[in-house]
Structures are given as C-alpha cells and as structure tokens.
Amino acid sequence: MASLYLHVPFCPTLCPYCDFHVVRRGPGWVEAYLKRLKEEAQRLYEIHPEPLKTLYLGGGTPSFLRDRELIALFQALPWRLKADAEVTLEANPGTLNRERMALLKDLGVNRLSLGVQSFQEAVLRFLGRAHGRRGALKAVEMALEGGFRVSLDLILGLPMQEVEKDLKEAASLGVGHVSAYTLQVEKGTPFALSGLKEDPEREAWAMGKAEEILEGAGLVRYEISNFARPGEEARHNLAYWRNGFWLALGPSAAGQYPGTGPVYAFRRTNPPLPRWLLGEPPQEEAISPLEHAKESLMLGLRLREGVDVGTLERRTGLPLWDRLRSAAQQLAQEGYLVIEGLRLRPTRRAFPLLHRVVLKLWEALEG
C-alpha cells in the first residue's frame, strides 16, 4: 500500500464538461473538510502505516486552497514519504504564482499536473476555463523554473479547435508529460444538457495526431491517453493501470485494498462531501479473483507494456492463459496484440478499438 490518493473537492468554477465530485467553497466547509480529513487519515494510517512511494492530490482544484489550508492539509497526513517519492498536485494555471510555487516545494510537492486543456482562447472559453493562453504559458514557465516535473492536460477534438496547433505548442514547452483526452459528454453535465454530441471520427483523428506530434517531440505514448519522456511516466497512475493497491482519502475518493479468503481485493469509495463530513462510511465492493483478472486486462492493455498473464495467474490462482490463449492468438493474427511469452501487448492499431479487444478476451475468460 505505497500509494495514496487524496481528493480535494473544491473548485473556483464548475466547468460544463466536468462530472467529478466538485463543489464551490461554502462558509466553514474547508475547515470542516480539513478536520474530517485529519481524523480519516489517522485511522487509515493506523492500519496502513507504510511509507508512501506516491502521493496524488486531485480534485477539484487542490491549488485553489489558500496557503494556510494547504499547510494544514499536508500536516494532516501522518505518513512518511520515501526519499524518491512522487508527490503530484493538480493545479489550474490561474491559481498559481511564484510564491505559491515556493510553498508547494516546501510542502514536498515535486510534480504538477496542470489543467491547461488548450492554448486557444476560443477553446478555453468554450470549456469554461478561468485562464487564458498567456496564463497557461506563464504557469508552465513558472513550474519548470521552480524545478517541478510538469504534466499538461489537453482536451482534443473539439469543434472549433486547431488540434495540431495545441499539440505543437505543448510539445515545444519542454514538459516531461502530456495527458491528451477527447471530450466525454457525461450525463447530467451542462454540455450534455445543451445537446452537445461527441464526434468519434474527429476524436480518433485527433488522437492519431497526438501520437504523431508528441512522439515526434520525444514524448512516448506509454498509455492510451498519456505521453512521457523516458523516466517521466506518472508513477502514481501506473498503480491504477497495473491494478495494484492504493489508499484513498477525502470525499468520493476510491481506494483498493487487499482482500482475504475468496476475495482478491476490496474497493472502498467514500460518499460525497456532505455525507462524508457527517462520518458516513465508504461503500465497499468485493472483487473476486476473476473480476480482478478482467479488470487487469482492461487496464493493463491501456499500457504499451501490456499485461503479464503469468503474474495475473500467480495473483489469482486461476488458469488464465489456458482460457485466453486461443482468443489472444486470434487477436495477434489480426494485428491487435503482440504475444511475448505470457505477456500481451497492444499494438498501435489496437488503441482506437481497445474496447473490442478487451471484450473478446473477457469472453474467453468467462467461457
């Protein structure tokens, strides 16, 4: 249990595409959040006191907290960090300045995930972002000058967007990591209520351009939506994609914990902020060995490194390769998988159709 996700739900604005658990500041809410967080952290630490290899502060907008609130948040965490720990904080460009950067360094943050989304003014207005192009570029410049590892978030394939322009701009800035997503119109969001539709053809083209331009600049597509220079991969997120175990704190945060007996793992998801503040316990889902194997295939095939079926067999005690062999060989013949011993790796051709590849393997597992 060497990874911890901490959810900070507060945001200065509610973006029209976002369906994460976020809220605006209310009177006394941050103080109540920090008090409850400290209590939850202490209880979790007593069960899982191991030093952390990765700590990820997501949201919401963690950088929206005031200086004294950020200090209190870090003071609420009793865990020791390993010497080479990766400590990531999600930040919006408009919430950063040089003084804030210095404070984050003092608190131990060494990696910033910047929610840039685009460098084009019209696109940023469409997305409801509070920053503009100049603010985005300034935030990247300050983060790099401050010695942080930097990741940029981009949303691609939007109607008025010059996709190649955004990608070339991101590639030119010298950052080590770019997360490139297409717009998901989620049910209940303002975008969905307005009737906005996704455009799969344009989105597939945009992701192809992302691979072409970012890899051309030395950022390798190590995961279906993530590009990194060697050694700059998101270590915390690799714990998710490799379907390991991690701790979780805060409202709506979900963690995965070791199971016992016939249960491989327990997934515990905290309630939203109001119920979490009242002490409502997390919802618990038991993950069977077969469910773990299926999820591991779904997540692991997002990675260029793929999935080691032998490792999964040792984890679950199931004869997975016997079930998967025929389907995997067929997918390899069709050009979607590479089989190396017991490791299955997706090809570039597989990424746009990954859900179909995974479904075929799931059918083989269940058959």
XYZ file of C-alpha atoms in Angstrom:
367
model
C 0.000 0.000 0.000
C 2.637 2.511 -1.070
C 0.327 4.938 -2.929
C -2.239 7.416 -1.598
C -4.888 9.386 -3.486
C -6.293 12.430 -1.684
C -9.390 14.163 -3.076
C -9.813 17.921 -2.657
C -13.344 18.674 -3.924
C -13.208 22.479 -4.042
C -13.171 24.377 -7.350
C -13.352 28.099 -8.163
C -15.728 27.352 -11.074
C -17.717 24.330 -12.226
C -16.691 23.519 -15.820
C -19.528 22.489 -18.177
C -17.874 19.161 -19.111
C -16.892 18.005 -15.607
C -18.720 15.188 -13.815
C -16.213 14.746 -10.969
C -17.287 15.363 -7.385
C -16.553 19.082 -7.040
C -18.108 21.917 -5.036
C -17.557 25.629 -4.598
C -16.348 26.946 -1.281
C -19.070 27.408 1.322
C -18.805 29.075 4.751
C -16.778 26.802 7.021
C -16.628 23.955 4.508
C -12.859 23.910 4.047
C -12.277 23.985 7.806
C -14.730 21.102 8.296
C -13.105 19.220 5.414
C -9.625 19.556 6.932
C -10.829 18.447 10.364
C -12.544 15.358 8.954
C -9.582 14.609 6.695
C -7.186 14.582 9.643
C -9.411 12.108 11.513
C -9.761 9.830 8.473
C -6.028 9.959 7.735
C -5.110 8.959 11.281
C -7.474 5.969 11.232
C -6.154 4.808 7.870
C -2.540 5.298 8.957
C -3.050 3.076 11.990
C -3.987 0.225 9.615
C -1.568 1.053 6.770
C 1.468 2.913 8.184
C 3.903 2.029 5.384
C 5.911 4.929 3.867
C 4.477 6.273 0.616
C 6.091 5.952 -2.804
C 3.458 8.158 -4.435
C 1.010 10.778 -3.183
C -1.530 12.310 -5.553
C -3.683 15.321 -4.648
C -6.549 15.508 -7.126
C -9.865 17.228 -7.356
C -11.452 19.526 -7.730
C -8.615 22.006 -7.697
C -6.173 21.390 -4.822
C -4.271 24.558 -5.753
C -7.479 26.546 -5.084
C -6.898 26.098 -1.346
C -5.338 29.055 0.476
C -1.768 28.838 1.745
C -2.697 28.111 5.356
C -5.203 25.482 4.187
C -2.602 23.720 2.065
C -0.210 23.702 5.010
C -2.926 22.239 7.261
C -3.741 19.607 4.644
C -0.167 18.330 4.486
C 0.122 18.468 8.271
C -2.937 16.193 8.473
C -1.072 13.367 6.719
C 0.907 11.202 9.177
C 2.683 9.097 6.557
C 6.399 9.329 5.916
C 7.406 9.777 2.289
C 10.141 7.654 0.772
C 13.208 9.588 -0.354
C 12.288 9.274 -4.043
C 8.522 9.640 -3.580
C 6.475 11.215 -6.353
C 4.161 13.905 -4.926
C 1.718 15.248 -7.519
C -0.700 18.142 -7.127
C -3.355 19.026 -9.685
C -3.441 22.749 -10.394
C -5.227 25.206 -12.639
C -2.979 27.867 -14.195
C -4.944 30.750 -12.681
C -4.317 29.555 -9.112
C -0.508 29.667 -9.323
C 2.140 32.317 -8.771
C 5.806 32.204 -7.771
C 5.034 32.453 -4.045
C 2.584 29.554 -4.305
C 5.180 27.520 -6.223
C 7.716 28.082 -3.446
C 5.200 26.967 -0.808
C 4.373 23.800 -2.744
C 8.081 22.985 -2.958
C 8.439 23.469 0.799
C 5.487 21.118 1.363
C 7.183 18.373 -0.656
C 5.294 18.614 -3.947
C 7.627 17.707 -6.814
C 5.211 17.190 -9.714
C 2.442 19.471 -11.009
C -0.412 18.307 -13.216
C -1.597 21.482 -14.938
C -5.155 21.605 -16.262
C -4.282 23.656 -19.334
C -6.778 21.853 -21.676
C -5.898 24.158 -24.612
C -3.772 27.168 -25.550
C -6.521 28.680 -27.743
C -8.710 31.427 -26.318
C -11.922 30.336 -28.068
C -11.497 26.753 -26.883
C -10.799 27.835 -23.309
C -13.953 29.985 -23.295
C -15.975 27.074 -24.713
C -14.651 24.817 -21.918
C -15.486 27.399 -19.244
C -11.870 27.715 -18.126
C -10.907 30.705 -15.998
C -7.435 31.118 -17.539
C -6.331 32.248 -20.972
C -3.424 31.381 -23.235
C -0.976 33.732 -21.523
C -1.894 32.387 -18.092
C -1.341 28.812 -19.245
C 2.074 29.579 -20.711
C 3.103 31.545 -17.619
C 2.107 28.689 -15.307
C 4.166 26.193 -17.319
C 7.148 28.547 -17.330
C 6.983 29.089 -13.546
C 6.579 25.383 -12.840
C 9.602 24.431 -14.928
C 11.700 27.247 -13.463
C 10.632 26.080 -9.993
C 12.125 22.640 -10.611
C 8.845 20.708 -10.764
C 8.172 17.760 -13.013
C 5.314 19.016 -15.167
C 2.382 17.263 -16.819
C -0.119 19.050 -19.049
C -3.750 18.036 -19.564
C -5.160 18.644 -23.044
C -8.676 18.049 -24.384
C -8.639 17.274 -28.118
C -11.129 17.035 -30.963
C -13.323 19.999 -30.020
C -15.418 21.635 -32.770
C -13.525 24.941 -33.077
C -10.099 23.638 -32.060
C -6.938 23.691 -34.170
C -5.750 20.354 -32.774
C -2.293 20.352 -34.333
C -1.619 23.860 -33.050
C -2.361 22.850 -29.440
C -0.243 19.708 -29.723
C 2.736 21.505 -31.237
C 2.534 24.171 -28.539
C 2.522 21.547 -25.785
C 5.410 19.668 -27.402
C 7.509 22.836 -27.643
C 7.396 23.759 -23.941
C 9.852 21.195 -22.585
C 7.443 19.434 -20.220
C 8.016 15.764 -19.425
C 4.434 14.518 -19.637
C 1.224 15.228 -21.543
C -2.192 13.681 -20.910
C -4.320 14.019 -24.048
C -8.019 13.213 -23.843
C -11.014 13.592 -26.099
C -14.146 15.255 -24.765
C -16.509 12.879 -22.964
C -20.019 14.354 -22.812
C -21.116 12.955 -19.464
C -24.769 12.598 -18.494
C -26.086 15.459 -16.365
C -23.331 17.953 -17.236
C -24.186 21.322 -18.838
C -22.653 20.094 -22.105
C -24.949 17.052 -22.125
C -27.993 19.131 -21.226
C -27.203 21.514 -24.104
C -27.327 18.625 -26.582
C -23.613 18.603 -27.415
C -22.580 15.338 -29.087
C -19.254 13.563 -29.270
C -17.578 13.171 -32.667
C -15.819 9.769 -32.712
C -14.261 10.262 -36.162
C -12.718 13.613 -35.309
C -11.623 12.309 -31.906
C -9.862 9.295 -33.448
C -8.115 11.612 -35.899
C -7.084 13.928 -33.046
C -5.553 11.080 -31.017
C -3.660 9.954 -34.114
C -2.276 13.479 -34.432
C -1.348 13.439 -30.742
C 0.721 10.301 -31.258
C 2.366 11.703 -34.393
C 3.277 15.115 -32.959
C 4.082 14.248 -29.347
C 6.103 11.144 -30.168
C 7.912 13.202 -32.802
C 8.951 15.503 -29.949
C 10.219 12.641 -27.757
C 7.087 12.050 -25.663
C 6.340 8.327 -25.933
C 2.742 7.092 -25.878
C 3.151 4.737 -22.923
C -0.601 4.650 -22.186
C -3.571 5.161 -24.468
C -4.016 8.818 -23.376
C -0.607 9.588 -21.847
C 2.737 10.570 -23.337
C 6.032 10.928 -21.482
C 9.734 11.371 -21.918
C 11.688 8.356 -20.593
C 11.505 8.331 -16.785
C 8.704 10.927 -16.672
C 5.773 8.495 -16.602
C 3.091 9.133 -13.945
C 4.191 6.644 -11.296
C 1.041 7.093 -9.219
C -1.268 6.392 -12.144
C 0.741 3.297 -13.036
C -0.529 1.826 -9.748
C -4.051 2.152 -11.193
C -3.249 0.831 -14.657
C -1.342 -2.120 -13.187
C -4.373 -2.712 -10.938
C -2.448 -2.688 -7.683
C -3.475 -1.469 -4.246
C -3.707 2.149 -3.072
C -5.106 4.166 -0.193
C -7.735 6.881 -0.630
C -8.756 9.875 1.477
C -11.424 12.527 1.103
C -14.997 12.743 -0.224
C -15.782 10.449 -3.174
C -12.222 9.071 -3.140
C -11.908 5.388 -4.070
C -9.134 3.085 -2.848
C -8.302 -0.556 -3.472
C -7.197 -2.739 -0.556
C -6.031 -6.368 -0.206
C -8.798 -8.924 0.267
C -8.967 -12.110 2.289
C -10.053 -15.666 1.508
C -12.074 -15.848 -1.727
C -11.974 -12.041 -2.116
C -8.927 -10.756 -4.016
C -9.488 -7.074 -3.185
C -11.895 -4.613 -1.608
C -12.718 -1.335 -3.353
C -13.874 1.306 -0.898
C -15.495 4.507 -2.168
C -16.190 7.417 0.159
C -19.523 9.298 -0.015
C -19.796 12.868 -1.380
C -18.739 15.804 0.791
C -21.886 16.453 2.892
C -22.290 12.797 3.914
C -18.534 12.309 4.276
C -18.389 15.259 6.703
C -21.037 13.509 8.814
C -18.842 10.418 9.074
C -20.738 8.117 6.712
C -18.519 5.081 5.992
C -17.347 4.156 2.489
C -19.233 1.770 0.243
C -17.328 -1.496 -0.067
C -17.206 -3.722 -3.142
C -15.626 -7.178 -3.031
C -13.504 -8.031 -6.082
C -13.206 -11.739 -6.897
C -10.062 -13.215 -8.499
C -11.855 -13.465 -11.876
C -13.086 -9.862 -11.651
C -9.552 -8.775 -10.785
C -8.214 -10.613 -13.839
C -10.798 -8.963 -16.114
C -10.103 -5.500 -14.724
C -6.352 -6.080 -15.025
C -6.733 -6.907 -18.715
C -8.901 -3.836 -19.312
C -6.485 -1.504 -17.513
C -3.208 -3.144 -18.457
C -3.939 -3.163 -22.176
C -4.167 0.623 -21.985
C -0.398 0.485 -21.408
C 2.131 -0.085 -24.155
C 3.866 -2.570 -21.814
C 0.656 -4.612 -21.732
C -0.271 -7.316 -19.227
C 1.734 -10.265 -17.900
C -0.778 -13.117 -17.723
C 1.690 -15.191 -15.699
C 1.717 -12.534 -12.977
C -2.093 -12.495 -13.017
C -2.179 -16.272 -12.651
C 0.050 -16.064 -9.570
C -2.148 -13.326 -8.089
C -5.462 -15.060 -8.692
C -4.655 -18.779 -8.727
C -6.682 -19.145 -11.949
C -5.563 -20.918 -15.184
C -5.931 -17.708 -17.177
C -3.604 -18.478 -20.074
C -5.420 -21.722 -20.867
C -8.621 -19.694 -21.235
C -7.055 -16.754 -23.084
C -4.637 -18.480 -25.465
C -6.931 -19.045 -28.445
C -8.530 -15.572 -28.360
C -5.153 -13.880 -27.819
C -3.614 -15.736 -30.760
C -6.547 -14.740 -32.973
C -6.174 -11.080 -31.950
C -2.438 -11.302 -32.642
C -3.127 -12.652 -36.141
C -5.488 -9.713 -36.708
C -2.743 -7.272 -35.706
C -4.157 -6.084 -32.371
C -1.853 -7.885 -29.919
C 1.770 -8.934 -29.662
C 2.352 -12.090 -27.594
C 5.712 -12.288 -25.805
C 5.763 -15.411 -23.647
C 2.786 -14.833 -21.346
C 2.741 -11.059 -21.886
C 0.060 -9.472 -24.074
C 0.951 -6.095 -25.563
C -1.432 -3.890 -27.569
C -0.322 -2.682 -30.982
C -0.858 0.881 -32.180
C -3.708 -0.487 -34.258
C -5.424 -1.753 -31.094
C -5.721 1.569 -29.262
C -8.696 3.025 -31.199
C -10.562 -0.304 -30.868
C -9.345 -1.344 -27.448
C -12.823 -1.968 -26.023
C -13.425 -4.640 -28.698
C -10.097 -6.314 -27.943
C -10.878 -6.379 -24.227
C -14.395 -7.748 -24.778
C -13.024 -10.666 -26.804
C -10.571 -11.513 -24.027
C -13.299 -11.193 -21.384
C -15.495 -13.596 -23.334
C -12.613 -16.072 -23.405
C -12.094 -15.752 -19.652
C -15.762 -16.344 -18.910
C -16.158 -19.176 -21.411
